Structure formats: C-alpha cells, structure tokens
Short mmCIF file of C-alpha atoms in Angstrom, two decimals:
data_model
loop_
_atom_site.label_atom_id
_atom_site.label_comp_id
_atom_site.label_asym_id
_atom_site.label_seq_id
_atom_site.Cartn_x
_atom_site.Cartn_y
_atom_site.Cartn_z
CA UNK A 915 71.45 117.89 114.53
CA UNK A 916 70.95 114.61 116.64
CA UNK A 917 67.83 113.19 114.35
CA UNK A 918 70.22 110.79 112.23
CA UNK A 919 71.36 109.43 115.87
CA UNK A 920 67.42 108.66 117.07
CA UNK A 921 66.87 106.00 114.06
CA UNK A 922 67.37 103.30 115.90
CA UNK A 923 65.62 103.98 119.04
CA UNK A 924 67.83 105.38 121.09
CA UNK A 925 66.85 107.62 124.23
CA UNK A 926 66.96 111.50 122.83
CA UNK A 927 67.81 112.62 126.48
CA UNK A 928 70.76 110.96 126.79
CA UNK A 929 72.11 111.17 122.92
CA UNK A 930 71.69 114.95 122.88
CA UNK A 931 73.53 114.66 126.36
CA UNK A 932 76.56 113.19 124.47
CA UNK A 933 76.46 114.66 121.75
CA UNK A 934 76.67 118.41 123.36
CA UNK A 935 79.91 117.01 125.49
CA UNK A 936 81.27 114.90 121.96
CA UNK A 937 81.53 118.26 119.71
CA UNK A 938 83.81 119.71 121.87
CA UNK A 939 85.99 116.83 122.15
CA UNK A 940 85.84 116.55 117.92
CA UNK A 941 89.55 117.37 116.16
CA UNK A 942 90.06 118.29 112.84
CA UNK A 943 88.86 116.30 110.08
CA UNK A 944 86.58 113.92 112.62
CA UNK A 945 82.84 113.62 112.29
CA UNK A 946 80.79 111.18 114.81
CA UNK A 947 79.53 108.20 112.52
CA UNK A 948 77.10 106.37 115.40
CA UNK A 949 76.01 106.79 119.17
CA UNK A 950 74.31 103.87 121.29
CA UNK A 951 72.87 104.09 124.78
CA UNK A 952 72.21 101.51 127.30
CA UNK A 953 69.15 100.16 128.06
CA UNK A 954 68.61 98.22 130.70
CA UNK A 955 65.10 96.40 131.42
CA UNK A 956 65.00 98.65 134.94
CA UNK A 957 64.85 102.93 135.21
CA UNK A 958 67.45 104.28 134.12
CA UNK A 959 67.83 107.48 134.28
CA UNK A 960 72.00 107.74 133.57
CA UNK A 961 72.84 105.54 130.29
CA UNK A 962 76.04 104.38 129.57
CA UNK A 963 76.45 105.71 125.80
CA UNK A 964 78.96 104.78 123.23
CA UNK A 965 80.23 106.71 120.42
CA UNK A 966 82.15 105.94 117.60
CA UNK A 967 84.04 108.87 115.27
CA UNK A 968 85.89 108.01 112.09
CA UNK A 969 88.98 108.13 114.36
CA UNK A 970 88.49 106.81 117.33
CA UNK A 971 85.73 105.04 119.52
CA UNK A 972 84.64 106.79 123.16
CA UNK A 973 82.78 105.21 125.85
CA UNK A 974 80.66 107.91 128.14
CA UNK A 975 79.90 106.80 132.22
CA UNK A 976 77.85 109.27 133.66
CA UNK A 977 78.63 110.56 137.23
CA UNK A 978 77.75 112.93 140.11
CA UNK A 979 74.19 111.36 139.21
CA UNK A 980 73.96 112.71 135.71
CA UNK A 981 75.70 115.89 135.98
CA UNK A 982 78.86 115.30 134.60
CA UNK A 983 80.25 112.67 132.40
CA UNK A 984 83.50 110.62 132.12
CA UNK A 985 84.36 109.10 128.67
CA UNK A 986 87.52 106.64 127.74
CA UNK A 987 88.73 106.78 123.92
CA UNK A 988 90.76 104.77 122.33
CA UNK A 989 92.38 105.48 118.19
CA UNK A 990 91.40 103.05 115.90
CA UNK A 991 94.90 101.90 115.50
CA UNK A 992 95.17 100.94 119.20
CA UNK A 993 91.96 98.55 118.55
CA UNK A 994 93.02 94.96 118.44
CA UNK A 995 89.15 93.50 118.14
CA UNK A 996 85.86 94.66 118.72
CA UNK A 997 83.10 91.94 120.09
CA UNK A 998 79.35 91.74 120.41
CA UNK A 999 77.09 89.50 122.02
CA UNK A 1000 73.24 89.45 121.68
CA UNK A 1001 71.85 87.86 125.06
CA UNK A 1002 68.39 86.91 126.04
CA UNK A 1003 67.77 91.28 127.33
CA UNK A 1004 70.12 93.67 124.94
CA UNK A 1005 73.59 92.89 123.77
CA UNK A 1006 76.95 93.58 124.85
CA UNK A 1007 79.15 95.32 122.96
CA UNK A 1008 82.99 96.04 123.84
CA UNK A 1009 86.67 96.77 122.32
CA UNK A 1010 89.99 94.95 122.83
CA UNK A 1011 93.18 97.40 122.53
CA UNK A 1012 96.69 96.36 122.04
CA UNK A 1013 97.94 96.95 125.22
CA UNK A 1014 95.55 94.32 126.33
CA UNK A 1015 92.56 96.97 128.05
CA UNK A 1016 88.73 95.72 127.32
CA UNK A 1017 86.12 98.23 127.92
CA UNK A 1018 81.93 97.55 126.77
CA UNK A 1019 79.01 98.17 127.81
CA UNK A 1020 75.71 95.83 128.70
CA UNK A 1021 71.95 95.79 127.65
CA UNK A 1022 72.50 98.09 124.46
CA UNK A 1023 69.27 97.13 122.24
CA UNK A 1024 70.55 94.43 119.85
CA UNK A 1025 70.01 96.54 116.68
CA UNK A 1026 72.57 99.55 118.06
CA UNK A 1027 74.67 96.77 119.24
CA UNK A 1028 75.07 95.36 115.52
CA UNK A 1029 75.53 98.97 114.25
CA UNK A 1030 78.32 99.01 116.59
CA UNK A 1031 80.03 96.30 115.56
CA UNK A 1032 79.16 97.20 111.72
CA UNK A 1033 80.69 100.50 111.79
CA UNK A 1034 83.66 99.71 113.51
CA UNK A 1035 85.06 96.76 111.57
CA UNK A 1036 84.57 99.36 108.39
CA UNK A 1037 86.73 101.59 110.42
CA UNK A 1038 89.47 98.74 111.98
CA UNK A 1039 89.35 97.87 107.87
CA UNK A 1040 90.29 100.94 106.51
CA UNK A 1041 93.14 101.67 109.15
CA UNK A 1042 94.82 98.26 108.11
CA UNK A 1043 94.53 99.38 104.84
CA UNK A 1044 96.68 102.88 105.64
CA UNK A 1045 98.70 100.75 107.82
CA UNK A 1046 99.62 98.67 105.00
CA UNK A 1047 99.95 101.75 102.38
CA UNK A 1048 102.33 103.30 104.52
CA UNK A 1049 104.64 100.41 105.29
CA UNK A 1050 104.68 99.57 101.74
CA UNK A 1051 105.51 103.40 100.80
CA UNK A 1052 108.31 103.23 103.42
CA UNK A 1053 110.27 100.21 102.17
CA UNK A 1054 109.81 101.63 98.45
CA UNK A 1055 111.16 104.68 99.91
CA UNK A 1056 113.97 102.25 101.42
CA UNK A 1057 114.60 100.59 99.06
CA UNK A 1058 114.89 103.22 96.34
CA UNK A 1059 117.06 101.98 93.55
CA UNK A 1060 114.56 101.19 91.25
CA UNK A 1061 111.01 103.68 90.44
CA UNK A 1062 108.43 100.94 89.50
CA UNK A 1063 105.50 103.17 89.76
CA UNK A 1064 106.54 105.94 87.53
CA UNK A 1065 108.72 104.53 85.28
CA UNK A 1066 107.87 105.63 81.59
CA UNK A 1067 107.34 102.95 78.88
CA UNK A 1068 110.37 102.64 76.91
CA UNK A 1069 109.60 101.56 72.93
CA UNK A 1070 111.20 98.67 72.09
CA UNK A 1071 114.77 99.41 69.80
CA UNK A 1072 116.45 97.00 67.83
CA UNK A 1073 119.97 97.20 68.65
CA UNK A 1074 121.89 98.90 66.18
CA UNK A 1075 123.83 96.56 64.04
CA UNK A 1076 127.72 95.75 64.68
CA UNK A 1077 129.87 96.58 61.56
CA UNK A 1078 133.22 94.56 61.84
CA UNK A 1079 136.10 96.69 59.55
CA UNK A 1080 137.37 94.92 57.23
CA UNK A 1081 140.10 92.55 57.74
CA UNK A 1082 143.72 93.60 56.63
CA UNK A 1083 145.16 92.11 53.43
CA UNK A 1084 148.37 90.80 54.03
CA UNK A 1085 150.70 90.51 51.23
CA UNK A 1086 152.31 87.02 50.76
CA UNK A 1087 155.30 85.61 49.51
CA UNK A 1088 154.58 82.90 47.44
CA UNK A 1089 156.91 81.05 49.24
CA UNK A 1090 155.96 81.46 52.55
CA UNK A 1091 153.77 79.84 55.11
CA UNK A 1092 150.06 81.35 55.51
CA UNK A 1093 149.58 83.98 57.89
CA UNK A 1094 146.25 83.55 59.75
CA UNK A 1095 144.70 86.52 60.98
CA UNK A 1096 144.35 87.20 64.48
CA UNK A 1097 140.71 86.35 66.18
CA UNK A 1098 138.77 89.38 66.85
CA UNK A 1099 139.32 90.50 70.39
CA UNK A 1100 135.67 89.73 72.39
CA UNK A 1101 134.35 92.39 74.29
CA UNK A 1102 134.32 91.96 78.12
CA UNK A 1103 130.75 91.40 78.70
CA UNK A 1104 128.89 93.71 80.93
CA UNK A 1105 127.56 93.16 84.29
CA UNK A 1106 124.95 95.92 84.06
CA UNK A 1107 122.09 93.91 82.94
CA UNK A 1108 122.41 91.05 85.34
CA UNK A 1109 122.78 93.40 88.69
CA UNK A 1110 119.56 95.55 87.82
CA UNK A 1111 117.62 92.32 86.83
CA UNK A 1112 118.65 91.09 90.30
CA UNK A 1113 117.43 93.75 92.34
CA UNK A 1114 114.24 93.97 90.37
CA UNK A 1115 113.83 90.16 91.56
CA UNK A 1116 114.67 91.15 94.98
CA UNK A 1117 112.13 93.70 95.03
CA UNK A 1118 109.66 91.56 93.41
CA UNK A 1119 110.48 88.62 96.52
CA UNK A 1120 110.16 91.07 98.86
CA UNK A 1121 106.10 91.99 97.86
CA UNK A 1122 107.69 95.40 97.12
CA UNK A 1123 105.95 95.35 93.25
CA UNK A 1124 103.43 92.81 91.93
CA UNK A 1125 103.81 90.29 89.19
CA UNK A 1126 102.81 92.50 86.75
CA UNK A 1127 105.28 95.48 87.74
CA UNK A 1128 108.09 92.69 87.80
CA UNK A 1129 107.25 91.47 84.32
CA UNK A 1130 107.16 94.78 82.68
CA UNK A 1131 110.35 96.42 84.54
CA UNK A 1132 112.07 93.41 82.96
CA UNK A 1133 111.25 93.78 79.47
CA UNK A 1134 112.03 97.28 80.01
CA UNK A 1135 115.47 96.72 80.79
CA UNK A 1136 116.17 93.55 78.44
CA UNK A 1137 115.11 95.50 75.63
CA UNK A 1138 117.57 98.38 76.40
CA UNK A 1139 120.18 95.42 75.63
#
C-alpha cells in the first residue's frame, strides 16, 4: 500500500509509520496524494514527515522518542501560500495560512521538496477555482431576475403587421369647410424592453454573464419586440 510513497526515496520506516496513523485520520471522499520525510545529513532515527491529502496538508513531529506522533493540519482553503527553498543540504518546505501561522520542515531531499510544492499549488488551484464557482453561483442566485444559463433559444418572429381600420367617410356639404380627420391616437410606448435590457447590462457589469451571454440575452429580448 505504501510502494507509490517510496519513489522518491523516502525512508520506508518512517512513511509506513505515517501512513498507519494518516488512514485513520482520512474523512470521506479524501485520499493521501504525497508523503515526504526529513532527512537530515546526521542519524535520524525520528523524521519529521509531511503529508498532503486532496483536502488538506498535515505536518507529523514525532515524540516520546518515536512512540507517538503529533501532526498539525491545515484545509486547503485556510492556505494563503506554500514556499520552498532548495539549500546547499535538502530543502525547506513550509505553508502560510490566513490567520498568519507558518509551519515547514528542514532538510527534506530536494526532489520530495519540489513534489511538495507541485502538488500543492494543483490543490491551492483547484480550491480558488470552487471558491470562485461558488461565489459566482451565489450572486446568480442573488441576483435572480434573469436565467442566462438555461434560457431556451427563442426563433426570431417578425412582428405581426399593424392593420389601421379604415378611416370614416364623412359626408360633406358642398358648402362647408373641410373636416380633417382626427390624428390617430399613438400608443403609450412601453417601458418593458428598456428595464430588462438594463438589468441584463447590469448583470453583464457586474461579471455575472460573459460577453457572449450578454450579446445573445439581448437579441433574445429585442427580437420579442
């Protein structure tokens, strides 16, 4: 089960040592994508390991000289910045978090210590993606007057075309003045069209629907006019 975390040389001892303590820690859904362990140019017999899970990144200390271990995890979405530095023996690898906390660890072999930093800016990537999915879905969901992304194609009508009755024939006197006949009352015009084009504008300002959304939602509702 641990062969896929031994490919870069780290110390079997101490990854199956994690790895026994990380399953039980594991929630639904999570898998462990990488482990590193410390190597420092002396014996060591207690690495410091780190461990990285599709949700969240954990940092192992062992204690009581290698018979238990304490671990500090942090959620991706409380990780501000992850850094690595590659030094003359190992690298250092370590993780910022918003509340302004740093942990890392020293003398990780340079190789796990670019894995590290690899896998976690995939990770930091793809929660700023969701981030930004679900703010997005939450002022659509806000905003709510218009459906951009499931409004149905409307076909293009001509308007039908406006038959005027025919004027009244007035009888005449030949003697009397001409009687003009009254101008045709104009309809008040409607408001409709302007007040949805606005909000689809204001949606459009806001980054709420791209260009392309905007320009189709508006020949949508011109031609229903």
């Amino acid at each position: 089960m641990i062969d896929k975390f031994l490919r870069d040389e780290q110390d079997p001892k101490a990854v199956e040592k994690v790895y026994s303590r990380l399953v039980d820690l594991l929630t639904t859904g999570e898998e462990i994508l990488y482990i590193a362990v410390q190597k420092k140019p002396i014996v060591n017999l207690f690495p410091d390991c780190i461990a990285l899970t599709n949700k969240r990144i954990l940092f192992f200390t062992p204690a009581n000289l290698g018979l238990s271990i304490k671990f500090v995890d942090f959620v991706w979405k409380d990780i501000v910045d992850v850094f690595t530095k590659e030094e003359i023996i190992g690298a250092v690898f370590s993780a910022k978090t918003t509340n302004g906390a740093e942990m890392g660890v020293d003398y990780l072999p340079k190789v796990q210590a670019r894995k590290l930093y690899q896998y976690a800016q995939e990770r930091k990537e793809a929660e700023r993606e969701a981030r930004r999915l679900r703010e997005l879905e939450e002022k659509r969901a806000e905003s709510g007057s218009l459906n951009i992304d499931h409004a149905a194609p409307v076909a293009y009508q001509p308007p039908a075309p406006i038959v005027q009755p025919p004027a009244p024939v007035v009888q005449q006197s030949p003697f009397s003045a001409p009687v003009t006949p009254p101008a045709p009352v104009e309809e008040p015009k409607k408001d409709e069209l302007t007040e949805k084009l606005k909000r689809l504008k204001t949606l459009f300002e806001s980054g709420l629907i791209s260009q392309e959304e905007y320009n189709q939602k508006k020949l949508e509702l011109l031609s229903d006019f």
